[in-house]
Amino acid sequence: MSNIAYFPAMPPREDNRPGKRERTKTANRQAILDAARQVFGELGYDGATVRDIIRLTGLASGTFYNYYKSKEEVFDALADDGARRFRPLLRVEFEKATDFASFLRGAMRAYFDFLAAEHETWRVNRPAGETHPQVRATPEVTAVFAEVREAFERVLEREHAPPVDLDYLTAACIAVAREVGDKMLERRPMDTQGATAFAVGLILGGLPALPRP
Amino acid sequence: MSNIAYFPAMPPREDNRPGKRERTKTANRQAILDAARQVFGELGYDGATVRDIIRLTGLASGTFYNYYKSKEEVFDALADDGARRFRPLLRVEFEKATDFASFLRGAMRAYFDFLAAEHETWRVNRPAGETHPQVRATPEVTAVFAEVREAFERVLEREHAPPVDLDYLTAACIAVAREVGDKMLERRPMDTQGATAFAVGLILGGLPALPRP
DNA sequence: TCAAATCCTGACGGGGCGTCATTGACGCCG
DNA sequence: CGGCGTCAATGACGCCCCGTCAGGATTTGA
């Protein structure tokens, strides 16, 4: 019997694409993540419930728990997602950089641009009085922090800069980026360049004045 | 009839101290606040329950709601309490200060000392993995922020410093204080002087390098 | 001593959470 | 194909916590 005239309703997979089970699983996980992003945006973290999220997907309440243990975990997954997407940008800046100044400038600029872009998708309709929830120390976020620290270390020693308290410096830089970034998001027009100039100026200027341990 | 031999079980108040009703009310409010401090310390914000708090006071569950609307509100009251106690210290530093450098140094030192002292009372036995909850924008906290900003403004213009983006500067300084403070709390011995030197050095060094708006 | 005012009390209804027995779809193999 | 074992989806259920409220106790003022 020839195969030529044979065309089944659903053609067989010629690639090594995973089966339907696997596909719906990743689709569901993504659907829950998307729904969570929207619900957190509209109701805020405290206001949102697991059932608000799952309702948007059309799945049953129990199904949520096949993918995430709790509202907290799905929120962390969103943070992780952001960090995972930001990480390569940071790496690019590290490889482009010739010295501490250029790395800091590039990284700050990348962060503020990233923040501004995310912001469009993210903050839909925050209820008044609710502060955005703390960005938690999720694995990917921790990794980004560690990467910043290591990049600082390498680039500083590459240019034979005097020793400095790296933990404090990293913490301070991230803190400045976050706070100035937050303030930037509230301004119109959203001036990522101005924010970068401020943060970079502060830290670059401060670096030589730091106490030597 | 003479009063001389007469001594009632409960002597009449000779001062203008408020009546018993008022006294138990403030006592209860304080008891709830103390219990909340302890429970948040032991269970963390998420783990704590309104009933955990009220149980420690011996009062009935309904009584809690005569004083605070929710767990969130009593937490904010704790933050407010801290801010209210820190405010006068900040004011003293402002009045002592002769210029921006001395104000910054004094304020930072005051903050780190305050933080270290609070820490003893505060962080009893935090469950692993739980980040401390975001310090919320409660009225008193907002007031402290505004006070820092205003102090910066006055002291900078007093010494005819070039103009600067005050919002960014305030945000950045508070951010640095908070993050470096957090890191400081994790170190042994707890070196408030070192943390002060770092934060002050960074900001004082960075100030002249800031972009001029 | 009494009535009014105050506020403490704990039982109750409501609702979100996380689980689990059941069900139906999928993948595999003869 | 067809039958079977596996696995995710389902939604009802029990649990726990929340915030309220009617009833009771205590204080206040007369």
CSV table of N, CA and C (backbone and C1' of nucleotides) in Angstrom, one decimal, chain A residues 21 25 28 59-60 62-63 66-67, chain D residues 5-13:
chain,number,residue,atom,x,y,z
A,21,ARG,N,0.4,15.9,25.9
A,21,ARG,CA,0.5,16.0,27.4
A,21,ARG,C,1.5,17.1,27.8
A,25,LYS,N,0.8,21.0,29.2
A,25,LYS,CA,1.4,21.4,30.5
A,25,LYS,C,2.1,22.7,30.4
A,28,ASN,N,-0.5,25.5,29.9
A,28,ASN,CA,-1.2,25.8,31.2
A,28,ASN,C,-0.3,26.6,32.1
A,59,LEU,N,-9.4,27.2,33.7
A,59,LEU,CA,-9.1,25.9,34.4
A,59,LEU,C,-9.8,25.7,35.7
A,60,ALA,N,-9.7,24.6,36.3
A,60,ALA,CA,-10.4,24.4,37.6
A,60,ALA,C,-9.4,24.7,38.7
A,62,GLY,N,-8.4,23.3,41.3
A,62,GLY,CA,-7.3,22.3,41.7
A,62,GLY,C,-6.2,22.3,40.8
A,63,THR,N,-6.4,22.6,39.5
A,63,THR,CA,-5.3,22.6,38.5
A,63,THR,C,-4.2,23.5,38.9
A,66,ASN,N,-1.4,22.0,40.6
A,66,ASN,CA,-0.5,21.1,39.9
A,66,ASN,C,0.7,21.9,39.4
A,67,TYR,N,0.6,23.2,39.4
A,67,TYR,CA,1.7,24.0,38.8
A,67,TYR,C,2.5,24.8,39.8
D,5,DG,P,-3.6,-2.7,33.1
D,5,DG,O5',-2.5,-1.5,33.4
D,5,DG,C5',-1.2,-1.6,32.8
D,5,DG,C4',-0.6,-0.2,32.8
D,5,DG,C3',-0.6,0.5,34.1
D,5,DG,O3',0.6,1.2,34.3
D,5,DG,C1',-1.7,1.9,32.5
D,6,DT,P,0.9,2.0,35.6
D,6,DT,O5',0.9,3.5,35.1
D,6,DT,C5',1.6,3.8,33.9
D,6,DT,C4',1.3,5.3,33.5
D,6,DT,C3',1.4,6.3,34.7
D,6,DT,O3',2.1,7.4,34.3
D,6,DT,C1',-0.6,6.6,33.6
D,7,DC,P,2.8,8.4,35.4
D,7,DC,O5',2.1,9.7,35.0
D,7,DC,C5',1.8,10.0,33.6
D,7,DC,C4',0.8,11.1,33.5
D,7,DC,C3',0.8,12.0,34.8
D,7,DC,O3',0.6,13.4,34.3
D,7,DC,C1',-1.4,11.2,34.5
D,8,DA,P,1.2,14.5,35.2
D,8,DA,O5',0.2,15.7,34.8
D,8,DA,C5',0.0,16.0,33.5
D,8,DA,C4',-1.5,16.3,33.3
D,8,DA,C3',-2.0,17.5,34.1
D,8,DA,O3',-2.8,18.3,33.3
D,8,DA,C1',-3.3,15.6,34.6
D,9,DA,P,-3.4,19.6,33.8
D,9,DA,O5',-5.0,19.2,34.0
D,9,DA,C5',-5.7,18.8,32.8
D,9,DA,C4',-7.2,18.8,33.2
D,9,DA,C3',-7.7,20.0,34.0
D,9,DA,O3',-9.0,20.3,33.5
D,9,DA,C1',-8.0,18.0,35.3
D,10,DT,P,-9.8,21.6,34.1
D,10,DT,O5',-10.8,20.9,35.1
D,10,DT,C5',-11.6,19.8,34.7
D,10,DT,C4',-12.4,19.2,35.8
D,10,DT,C3',-13.0,20.3,36.8
D,10,DT,O3',-14.4,20.2,36.7
D,10,DT,C1',-11.9,18.6,38.0
D,11,DG,P,-15.2,21.6,36.9
D,11,DG,O5',-15.8,21.3,38.4
D,11,DG,C5',-16.4,20.1,38.7
D,11,DG,C4',-16.4,19.9,40.2
D,11,DG,C3',-16.8,21.2,41.0
D,11,DG,O3',-17.5,20.8,42.2
D,11,DG,C1',-14.7,20.5,41.7
D,12,DA,P,-19.0,21.2,42.4
D,12,DA,O5',-19.3,20.3,43.7
D,12,DA,C5',-19.0,18.9,43.6
D,12,DA,C4',-18.4,18.3,44.9
D,12,DA,C3',-19.0,19.0,46.2
D,12,DA,O3',-19.1,17.9,47.1
D,12,DA,C1',-16.7,19.3,46.1
D,13,DC,P,-19.8,18.2,48.5
D,13,DC,O5',-18.6,18.1,49.6
D,13,DC,C5',-17.6,17.1,49.4
D,13,DC,C4',-16.4,17.3,50.4
D,13,DC,C3',-16.9,18.0,51.7
D,13,DC,O3',-16.4,17.2,52.8
D,13,DC,C1',-15.1,19.2,50.7
